[in-house]
């Protein structure tokens, strides 16, 4: 057993099905292990390392920030936090304000609190119910877990907070809404659920229906946000204006951060919500730097070219291995291949790893690709060459 494996087994709770390759450094979409073997990273740490590993601009900004100030607490105004919030608001195009947290689940907790406070003060009947979708994933804290529409995840941890119900599909949401419903929370492309995109017209119709009923629309953009799907937010692509949006993952480029943003700017008052670490100097400097880098990538057209190049390479693999795959799903740099035989998913991921290309699973039958948004064409070519060998060897 490697030293790391023993250390990990001895001291870390075994909540993850872990691989014990020990990565020690990375350069854009390439990771290196202790023996300097290179791996092409089509996962970016599950959609997090948006500007690539070892990004010079990000590491220099963090280094400088760490040498000046890392943390003062939210008792004092934090310039990079305010500037990051402005960048998020301006780049999203939504007239909103932000609250900074530390993760996606925590951002969703904030969203639930904002919705519930809105439901409590807006009228005489207290409205508190939140509808989410089957197969959704909203995080691991108790409320975010309850909001997650996957029954298997609700084993053991009850009692959960009341007031969550699940719609089988977007078509069923209207029937479930009652006098106590305050919000509907959706991912526009379900990530963990299987890279499952919602239909654009249906989402737009849902947004209109919810507005008419004064039910809030919460869009969980923890995975889809920060240019992952090609636009700053998937909400931009779907051309909707949610009441509340949550962000995390790609925003910090690897530094933990979460954001809940809302157009209901006056719902929360002093003391209603808070976080010790949320949006401190270090994490908000990371967000600000990542947003600056990605804004340029988007504006120059580079992001779109990368997504097209990646999609073409993915399509070639799909066409070559038709016996394994039945569909290509997702958009931007959030893509998936649907697998014909569920039993092959783990085998494909393992074989890919042996061939030194990292890929993810999503749901039971989807091979998921979330590469850094800055991935180079040469890395895409090499990654798919390795994946091709991995698939051919099965
Ligand atoms: N929401 C979505 C859509 C996610 O994909 C995830 C994580 O995969 C989360 C929430 C939870 O985020 P975190 O793990 O940062 O708490």
Short mmCIF file of C-alpha atoms and ligand atoms in Angstrom, two decimals:
data_model
loop_
_atom_site.label_atom_id
_atom_site.label_comp_id
_atom_site.label_asym_id
_atom_site.label_seq_id
_atom_site.Cartn_x
_atom_site.Cartn_y
_atom_site.Cartn_z
CA UNK A 1 0.00 0.00 0.00
CA UNK A 2 1.38 3.42 -0.90
CA UNK A 3 2.20 5.70 1.95
CA UNK A 4 -0.62 8.08 0.96
CA UNK A 5 -3.17 5.29 0.75
CA UNK A 6 -2.32 4.14 4.26
CA UNK A 7 -2.40 7.66 5.62
CA UNK A 8 -5.73 8.31 3.94
CA UNK A 9 -7.21 5.02 5.17
CA UNK A 10 -5.97 5.61 8.69
CA UNK A 11 -7.18 9.16 9.13
CA UNK A 12 -9.84 10.08 6.56
CA UNK A 13 -13.45 8.94 6.88
CA UNK A 14 -14.19 6.73 3.91
CA UNK A 15 -16.96 8.75 2.25
CA UNK A 16 -15.37 8.69 -1.22
CA UNK A 17 -14.63 5.89 -3.66
CA UNK A 18 -11.08 7.14 -4.06
CA UNK A 19 -8.36 6.55 -6.57
CA UNK A 20 -4.89 6.69 -5.07
CA UNK A 21 -2.91 8.23 -7.90
CA UNK A 22 -1.03 10.99 -6.13
CA UNK A 23 -1.10 14.18 -8.15
CA UNK A 24 1.56 16.69 -7.26
CA UNK A 25 1.28 19.44 -9.82
CA UNK A 26 -0.65 20.50 -12.86
CA UNK A 27 -0.41 22.71 -15.91
CA UNK A 28 -3.69 23.77 -17.48
CA UNK A 29 -5.53 20.50 -18.33
CA UNK A 30 -2.60 18.23 -17.55
CA UNK A 31 -1.89 16.72 -14.13
CA UNK A 32 1.36 15.05 -13.08
CA UNK A 33 1.82 12.32 -10.49
CA UNK A 34 4.75 11.59 -8.20
CA UNK A 35 6.51 9.74 -11.05
CA UNK A 36 6.00 12.74 -13.36
CA UNK A 37 3.52 10.76 -15.45
CA UNK A 38 1.06 13.09 -17.17
CA UNK A 39 -2.73 12.73 -17.12
CA UNK A 40 -5.12 14.71 -19.29
CA UNK A 41 -7.78 16.16 -17.02
CA UNK A 42 -11.27 16.20 -18.53
CA UNK A 43 -12.77 16.71 -15.06
CA UNK A 44 -11.22 19.95 -13.74
CA UNK A 45 -11.86 18.70 -10.21
CA UNK A 46 -15.58 18.25 -11.00
CA UNK A 47 -16.03 21.53 -12.81
CA UNK A 48 -13.94 23.63 -10.45
CA UNK A 49 -10.55 24.38 -11.99
CA UNK A 50 -12.12 26.58 -14.64
CA UNK A 51 -8.94 28.43 -15.62
CA UNK A 52 -6.73 25.35 -15.49
CA UNK A 53 -4.19 23.97 -13.04
CA UNK A 54 -1.28 26.20 -12.11
CA UNK A 55 -2.81 29.22 -13.82
CA UNK A 56 -0.15 31.92 -13.59
CA UNK A 57 -2.47 34.92 -13.35
CA UNK A 58 -4.55 33.26 -10.63
CA UNK A 59 -1.60 31.98 -8.63
CA UNK A 60 0.13 35.38 -8.75
CA UNK A 61 -3.04 37.17 -7.66
CA UNK A 62 -3.53 34.71 -4.79
CA UNK A 63 0.10 34.91 -3.78
CA UNK A 64 -0.03 38.69 -3.64
CA UNK A 65 -3.35 38.65 -1.77
CA UNK A 66 -2.11 36.07 0.74
CA UNK A 67 0.89 38.27 1.46
CA UNK A 68 -1.34 41.28 2.13
CA UNK A 69 -4.53 40.00 3.79
CA UNK A 70 -6.32 36.67 3.79
CA UNK A 71 -9.15 37.31 6.19
CA UNK A 72 -10.67 40.01 8.32
CA UNK A 73 -14.26 38.62 8.73
CA UNK A 74 -17.46 40.02 7.33
CA UNK A 75 -17.63 42.55 10.16
CA UNK A 76 -15.52 44.77 7.89
CA UNK A 77 -16.14 45.57 4.24
CA UNK A 78 -13.94 43.56 1.88
CA UNK A 79 -12.89 45.29 -1.35
CA UNK A 80 -12.27 42.19 -3.52
CA UNK A 81 -15.62 40.75 -2.32
CA UNK A 82 -17.50 43.88 -3.42
CA UNK A 83 -15.57 43.92 -6.71
CA UNK A 84 -16.22 40.22 -7.32
CA UNK A 85 -19.93 40.80 -6.67
CA UNK A 86 -19.92 43.66 -9.18
CA UNK A 87 -18.16 41.45 -11.75
CA UNK A 88 -20.71 38.66 -11.23
CA UNK A 89 -23.64 41.05 -11.54
CA UNK A 90 -22.21 42.84 -14.60
CA UNK A 91 -21.14 39.69 -16.42
CA UNK A 92 -24.46 37.96 -15.74
CA UNK A 93 -26.45 41.00 -16.80
CA UNK A 94 -28.86 40.55 -13.86
CA UNK A 95 -29.79 43.38 -11.53
CA UNK A 96 -29.04 41.46 -8.34
CA UNK A 97 -27.04 41.53 -5.13
CA UNK A 98 -24.77 38.76 -3.83
CA UNK A 99 -24.09 36.95 -0.59
CA UNK A 100 -20.81 35.02 -0.35
CA UNK A 101 -20.60 31.53 1.11
CA UNK A 102 -18.05 28.72 0.80
CA UNK A 103 -19.62 25.96 -1.27
CA UNK A 104 -22.50 25.06 -3.53
CA UNK A 105 -24.55 23.45 -0.78
CA UNK A 106 -24.10 26.49 1.38
CA UNK A 107 -25.11 28.81 -1.45
CA UNK A 108 -28.26 26.72 -1.84
CA UNK A 109 -28.97 26.98 1.89
CA UNK A 110 -28.84 30.74 1.40
CA UNK A 111 -31.24 30.47 -1.52
CA UNK A 112 -33.68 28.44 0.56
CA UNK A 113 -33.49 30.97 3.38
CA UNK A 114 -34.09 33.92 1.05
CA UNK A 115 -37.09 32.16 -0.52
CA UNK A 116 -38.55 31.21 2.84
CA UNK A 117 -38.17 34.71 4.25
CA UNK A 118 -39.86 36.06 1.12
CA UNK A 119 -42.68 33.55 1.72
CA UNK A 120 -43.03 34.62 5.27
CA UNK A 121 -43.27 38.35 4.81
CA UNK A 122 -45.01 38.73 1.44
CA UNK A 123 -48.57 37.74 2.47
CA UNK A 124 -50.83 36.45 5.27
CA UNK A 125 -50.45 32.76 4.48
CA UNK A 126 -46.96 31.61 5.28
CA UNK A 127 -45.47 30.04 2.14
CA UNK A 128 -42.50 27.75 2.63
CA UNK A 129 -42.70 24.82 0.22
CA UNK A 130 -39.99 24.32 -2.36
CA UNK A 131 -40.34 22.09 -5.39
CA UNK A 132 -37.30 20.51 -6.99
CA UNK A 133 -36.87 17.95 -9.76
CA UNK A 134 -36.30 14.22 -9.64
CA UNK A 135 -32.62 13.36 -10.18
CA UNK A 136 -31.58 16.87 -9.11
CA UNK A 137 -28.52 17.44 -6.95
CA UNK A 138 -28.28 20.45 -4.67
CA UNK A 139 -25.65 19.47 -2.10
CA UNK A 140 -24.95 17.54 1.08
CA UNK A 141 -26.04 19.79 3.93
CA UNK A 142 -29.31 18.68 5.47
CA UNK A 143 -31.66 21.10 3.64
CA UNK A 144 -29.76 20.93 0.36
CA UNK A 145 -29.81 17.15 0.65
CA UNK A 146 -33.55 17.19 1.24
CA UNK A 147 -33.91 19.50 -1.77
CA UNK A 148 -31.99 16.91 -3.81
CA UNK A 149 -34.53 14.79 -5.68
CA UNK A 150 -32.76 11.46 -5.30
CA UNK A 151 -34.48 9.23 -2.73
CA UNK A 152 -31.39 7.08 -2.18
CA UNK A 153 -29.58 10.09 -0.74
CA UNK A 154 -32.22 10.53 1.96
CA UNK A 155 -31.35 7.28 3.73
CA UNK A 156 -30.23 7.61 7.34
CA UNK A 157 -30.05 11.33 7.93
CA UNK A 158 -33.58 12.29 8.95
CA UNK A 159 -35.56 13.92 10.27
CA UNK A 160 -35.18 16.42 7.48
CA UNK A 161 -36.74 19.89 7.31
CA UNK A 162 -40.31 19.86 5.99
CA UNK A 163 -41.53 21.48 2.86
CA UNK A 164 -39.68 19.87 -0.03
CA UNK A 165 -41.40 18.01 -2.82
CA UNK A 166 -40.22 16.62 -6.13
CA UNK A 167 -41.60 16.90 -9.62
CA UNK A 168 -40.94 14.03 -12.01
CA UNK A 169 -40.31 16.53 -14.77
CA UNK A 170 -40.68 20.19 -15.53
CA UNK A 171 -44.17 19.42 -16.95
CA UNK A 172 -45.41 18.30 -13.53
CA UNK A 173 -44.37 21.35 -11.54
CA UNK A 174 -47.56 23.37 -12.02
CA UNK A 175 -49.73 20.56 -10.61
CA UNK A 176 -47.66 20.34 -7.45
CA UNK A 177 -47.78 24.07 -6.65
CA UNK A 178 -50.21 24.87 -3.83
CA UNK A 179 -50.97 27.87 -1.59
CA UNK A 180 -47.91 27.15 0.48
CA UNK A 181 -45.41 26.94 -2.37
CA UNK A 182 -42.79 29.65 -2.32
CA UNK A 183 -40.18 28.48 -4.82
CA UNK A 184 -39.14 26.07 -7.52
CA UNK A 185 -35.44 25.19 -7.61
CA UNK A 186 -33.91 23.71 -10.76
CA UNK A 187 -30.62 23.01 -12.49
CA UNK A 188 -30.93 23.99 -16.16
CA UNK A 189 -28.57 21.16 -17.00
CA UNK A 190 -28.62 18.53 -14.29
CA UNK A 191 -25.00 17.71 -13.61
CA UNK A 192 -24.81 14.84 -11.14
CA UNK A 193 -28.19 13.62 -12.42
CA UNK A 194 -26.66 12.78 -15.82
CA UNK A 195 -25.91 15.93 -17.88
CA UNK A 196 -29.63 16.27 -18.51
CA UNK A 197 -30.60 19.58 -20.16
CA UNK A 198 -34.04 21.02 -19.63
CA UNK A 199 -35.94 22.11 -22.72
CA UNK A 200 -35.45 25.85 -23.33
CA UNK A 201 -39.06 26.63 -24.26
CA UNK A 202 -40.41 24.69 -21.31
CA UNK A 203 -38.09 26.54 -18.95
CA UNK A 204 -39.21 29.87 -20.38
CA UNK A 205 -42.87 28.86 -19.99
CA UNK A 206 -42.15 27.74 -16.42
CA UNK A 207 -40.54 31.10 -15.61
CA UNK A 208 -43.62 32.94 -16.89
CA UNK A 209 -46.03 30.68 -15.01
CA UNK A 210 -44.08 31.09 -11.76
CA UNK A 211 -44.01 34.85 -12.12
CA UNK A 212 -47.79 34.92 -12.55
CA UNK A 213 -48.18 32.89 -9.36
CA UNK A 214 -45.53 34.88 -7.48
CA UNK A 215 -43.58 31.67 -6.91
CA UNK A 216 -39.84 32.27 -6.94
CA UNK A 217 -37.56 30.62 -9.48
CA UNK A 218 -34.25 29.50 -7.99
CA UNK A 219 -31.69 28.35 -10.52
CA UNK A 220 -28.87 26.26 -9.11
CA UNK A 221 -25.94 27.21 -11.33
CA UNK A 222 -23.33 25.67 -9.07
CA UNK A 223 -22.19 23.45 -11.94
CA UNK A 224 -23.55 25.27 -15.00
CA UNK A 225 -22.44 28.77 -14.00
CA UNK A 226 -19.24 30.72 -14.74
CA UNK A 227 -19.11 30.08 -18.51
CA UNK A 228 -19.32 26.28 -18.20
CA UNK A 229 -22.11 26.08 -20.76
CA UNK A 230 -20.67 28.84 -22.99
CA UNK A 231 -22.45 31.84 -21.43
CA UNK A 232 -21.60 33.39 -18.08
CA UNK A 233 -24.71 31.62 -16.74
CA UNK A 234 -26.90 28.93 -18.25
CA UNK A 235 -29.77 31.30 -17.33
CA UNK A 236 -28.38 33.67 -19.99
CA UNK A 237 -28.52 30.90 -22.56
CA UNK A 238 -32.07 29.97 -21.52
CA UNK A 239 -32.94 33.66 -21.65
CA UNK A 240 -34.70 33.74 -18.29
CA UNK A 241 -34.36 36.00 -15.29
CA UNK A 242 -34.50 33.89 -12.12
CA UNK A 243 -35.31 35.36 -8.71
CA UNK A 244 -32.35 33.64 -7.10
CA UNK A 245 -29.20 32.07 -8.58
CA UNK A 246 -26.54 30.03 -6.82
CA UNK A 247 -22.91 29.66 -7.88
CA UNK A 248 -19.81 27.86 -6.63
CA UNK A 249 -17.46 25.36 -8.33
CA UNK A 250 -15.80 27.22 -11.24
CA UNK A 251 -16.03 30.63 -9.60
CA UNK A 252 -12.94 30.28 -7.41
CA UNK A 253 -10.86 28.26 -9.88
CA UNK A 254 -10.23 25.79 -7.03
CA UNK A 255 -10.46 28.10 -4.03
CA UNK A 256 -13.66 27.25 -2.10
CA UNK A 257 -16.40 29.81 -2.65
CA UNK A 258 -20.16 29.94 -3.09
CA UNK A 259 -22.54 32.73 -3.96
CA UNK A 260 -26.26 33.24 -3.73
CA UNK A 261 -27.49 36.20 -5.76
CA UNK A 262 -31.00 37.57 -5.91
CA UNK A 263 -33.03 40.36 -7.40
CA UNK A 264 -34.96 40.58 -4.11
CA UNK A 265 -32.32 42.82 -2.70
CA UNK A 266 -34.10 43.81 0.51
CA UNK A 267 -35.31 40.46 1.83
CA UNK A 268 -32.44 39.68 4.14
CA UNK A 269 -31.59 42.06 6.96
CA UNK A 270 -28.66 42.30 9.33
CA UNK A 271 -28.37 39.07 11.29
CA UNK A 272 -30.60 36.99 8.99
CA UNK A 273 -27.66 35.17 7.42
CA UNK A 274 -23.90 35.12 7.68
CA UNK A 275 -20.65 33.25 7.27
CA UNK A 276 -17.29 33.48 8.97
CA UNK A 277 -15.24 32.69 5.89
CA UNK A 278 -17.64 33.57 3.06
CA UNK A 279 -16.04 35.87 0.49
CA UNK A 280 -12.90 36.60 2.47
CA UNK A 281 -9.98 38.36 0.80
CA UNK A 282 -8.43 35.18 -0.56
CA UNK A 283 -11.52 33.51 -2.02
CA UNK A 284 -12.99 36.69 -3.44
CA UNK A 285 -9.62 37.61 -4.98
CA UNK A 286 -9.74 34.18 -6.63
CA UNK A 287 -13.27 34.82 -7.93
CA UNK A 288 -12.40 38.27 -9.22
CA UNK A 289 -9.32 36.98 -11.04
CA UNK A 290 -11.15 33.97 -12.52
CA UNK A 291 -13.95 36.22 -13.75
CA UNK A 292 -11.45 38.58 -15.39
CA UNK A 293 -9.68 35.71 -17.14
CA UNK A 294 -12.88 34.08 -18.36
CA UNK A 295 -14.44 37.35 -19.47
CA UNK A 296 -11.47 37.77 -21.83
CA UNK A 297 -11.73 34.14 -23.01
CA UNK A 298 -15.38 34.72 -23.82
CA UNK A 299 -14.89 38.09 -25.47
CA UNK A 300 -12.02 36.92 -27.67
CA UNK A 301 -14.13 34.02 -28.96
CA UNK A 302 -11.56 31.56 -27.57
CA UNK A 303 -14.09 29.90 -25.26
CA UNK A 304 -16.46 29.18 -28.09
CA UNK A 305 -13.69 27.82 -30.32
CA UNK A 306 -12.57 25.51 -27.51
CA UNK A 307 -16.11 24.24 -26.98
CA UNK A 308 -16.52 23.58 -30.72
CA UNK A 309 -13.16 21.81 -30.93
CA UNK A 310 -14.04 19.68 -27.89
CA UNK A 311 -17.50 18.86 -29.27
CA UNK A 312 -16.03 17.75 -32.60
CA UNK A 313 -13.48 15.49 -30.91
CA UNK A 314 -16.23 14.05 -28.70
CA UNK A 315 -18.39 13.36 -31.70
CA UNK A 316 -15.58 11.44 -33.41
CA UNK A 317 -15.17 9.22 -30.33
CA UNK A 318 -18.91 8.73 -30.16
CA UNK A 319 -19.12 7.72 -33.81
CA UNK A 320 -16.16 5.38 -33.55
CA UNK A 321 -17.49 3.56 -30.48
CA UNK A 322 -21.17 3.26 -31.36
CA UNK A 323 -21.33 -0.15 -29.70
CA UNK A 324 -20.78 1.63 -26.33
CA UNK A 325 -22.59 4.94 -26.69
CA UNK A 326 -26.12 5.92 -27.61
CA UNK A 327 -26.14 9.71 -27.40
CA UNK A 328 -24.11 12.90 -26.93
CA UNK A 329 -25.55 15.31 -24.36
CA UNK A 330 -24.88 18.70 -22.78
CA UNK A 331 -23.46 21.88 -24.20
CA UNK A 332 -20.51 24.25 -23.93
CA UNK A 333 -17.83 22.41 -21.95
CA UNK A 334 -20.37 20.43 -19.91
CA UNK A 335 -20.75 17.36 -22.05
CA UNK A 336 -21.65 13.71 -21.70
CA UNK A 337 -21.82 10.45 -23.58
CA UNK A 338 -24.79 8.24 -22.75
CA UNK A 339 -23.74 4.65 -22.37
CA UNK A 340 -25.78 1.76 -23.72
CA UNK A 341 -24.89 -0.68 -20.95
CA UNK A 342 -24.81 0.92 -17.46
CA UNK A 343 -22.41 -1.78 -16.32
CA UNK A 344 -19.71 -0.38 -18.60
CA UNK A 345 -19.54 3.07 -17.01
CA UNK A 346 -17.09 2.29 -14.22
CA UNK A 347 -15.06 0.05 -16.53
CA UNK A 348 -14.68 2.90 -19.02
CA UNK A 349 -13.60 5.35 -16.31
CA UNK A 350 -11.06 2.87 -14.93
CA UNK A 351 -9.68 2.06 -18.36
CA UNK A 352 -9.44 5.79 -19.14
CA UNK A 353 -7.52 6.30 -15.91
CA UNK A 354 -5.12 3.52 -16.85
CA UNK A 355 -4.60 5.29 -20.16
CA UNK A 356 -4.02 8.52 -18.24
CA UNK A 357 -7.09 10.53 -19.13
CA UNK A 358 -9.48 11.54 -16.36
CA UNK A 359 -13.24 11.45 -16.96
CA UNK A 360 -16.28 11.51 -14.68
CA UNK A 361 -19.53 9.69 -14.30
CA UNK A 362 -22.93 11.33 -13.99
CA UNK A 363 -26.06 9.44 -13.01
CA UNK A 364 -26.04 5.75 -13.86
CA UNK A 365 -25.25 5.86 -17.55
CA UNK A 366 -23.40 9.00 -18.50
CA UNK A 367 -19.70 9.54 -19.04
CA UNK A 368 -19.20 13.20 -18.14
CA UNK A 369 -16.65 15.72 -19.40
CA UNK A 370 -15.98 18.97 -17.52
CA UNK A 371 -12.54 20.05 -18.76
CA UNK A 372 -10.92 23.33 -17.73
CA UNK A 373 -12.42 26.09 -19.87
CA UNK A 374 -8.89 27.01 -20.92
CA UNK A 375 -8.04 23.52 -22.22
CA UNK A 376 -5.76 23.66 -25.29
CA UNK A 377 -6.42 21.92 -28.59
CA UNK A 378 -3.31 19.77 -28.10
CA UNK A 379 -4.65 18.62 -24.71
CA UNK A 380 -8.05 17.83 -26.22
CA UNK A 381 -6.37 15.82 -29.01
CA UNK A 382 -4.17 13.92 -26.59
CA UNK A 383 -7.02 13.27 -24.13
CA UNK A 384 -9.26 11.82 -26.83
CA UNK A 385 -6.40 9.79 -28.29
CA UNK A 386 -5.99 8.20 -24.86
CA UNK A 387 -9.73 7.76 -24.41
CA UNK A 388 -9.88 6.07 -27.80
CA UNK A 389 -7.19 3.58 -26.70
CA UNK A 390 -9.03 3.05 -23.41
CA UNK A 391 -12.31 2.30 -25.18
CA UNK A 392 -10.64 0.09 -27.79
CA UNK A 393 -9.05 -2.01 -25.07
CA UNK A 394 -12.38 -2.89 -23.41
N1 LIG B 1 -25.57 22.03 -6.80
C1 LIG B 1 -25.11 21.43 -7.91
C2 LIG B 1 -25.86 21.59 -9.20
C3 LIG B 1 -23.95 20.66 -7.88
O1 LIG B 1 -23.52 20.06 -9.00
C4 LIG B 1 -23.27 20.54 -6.65
C5 LIG B 1 -22.05 19.70 -6.56
O2 LIG B 1 -21.80 18.85 -7.36
C6 LIG B 1 -23.78 21.18 -5.53
C7 LIG B 1 -24.92 21.93 -5.63
C8 LIG B 1 -23.07 21.08 -4.21
O3 LIG B 1 -21.91 21.84 -4.25
P1 LIG B 1 -20.79 21.66 -3.12
O4 LIG B 1 -20.23 20.29 -3.26
O5 LIG B 1 -19.80 22.75 -3.40
O6 LIG B 1 -21.47 21.85 -1.80
#
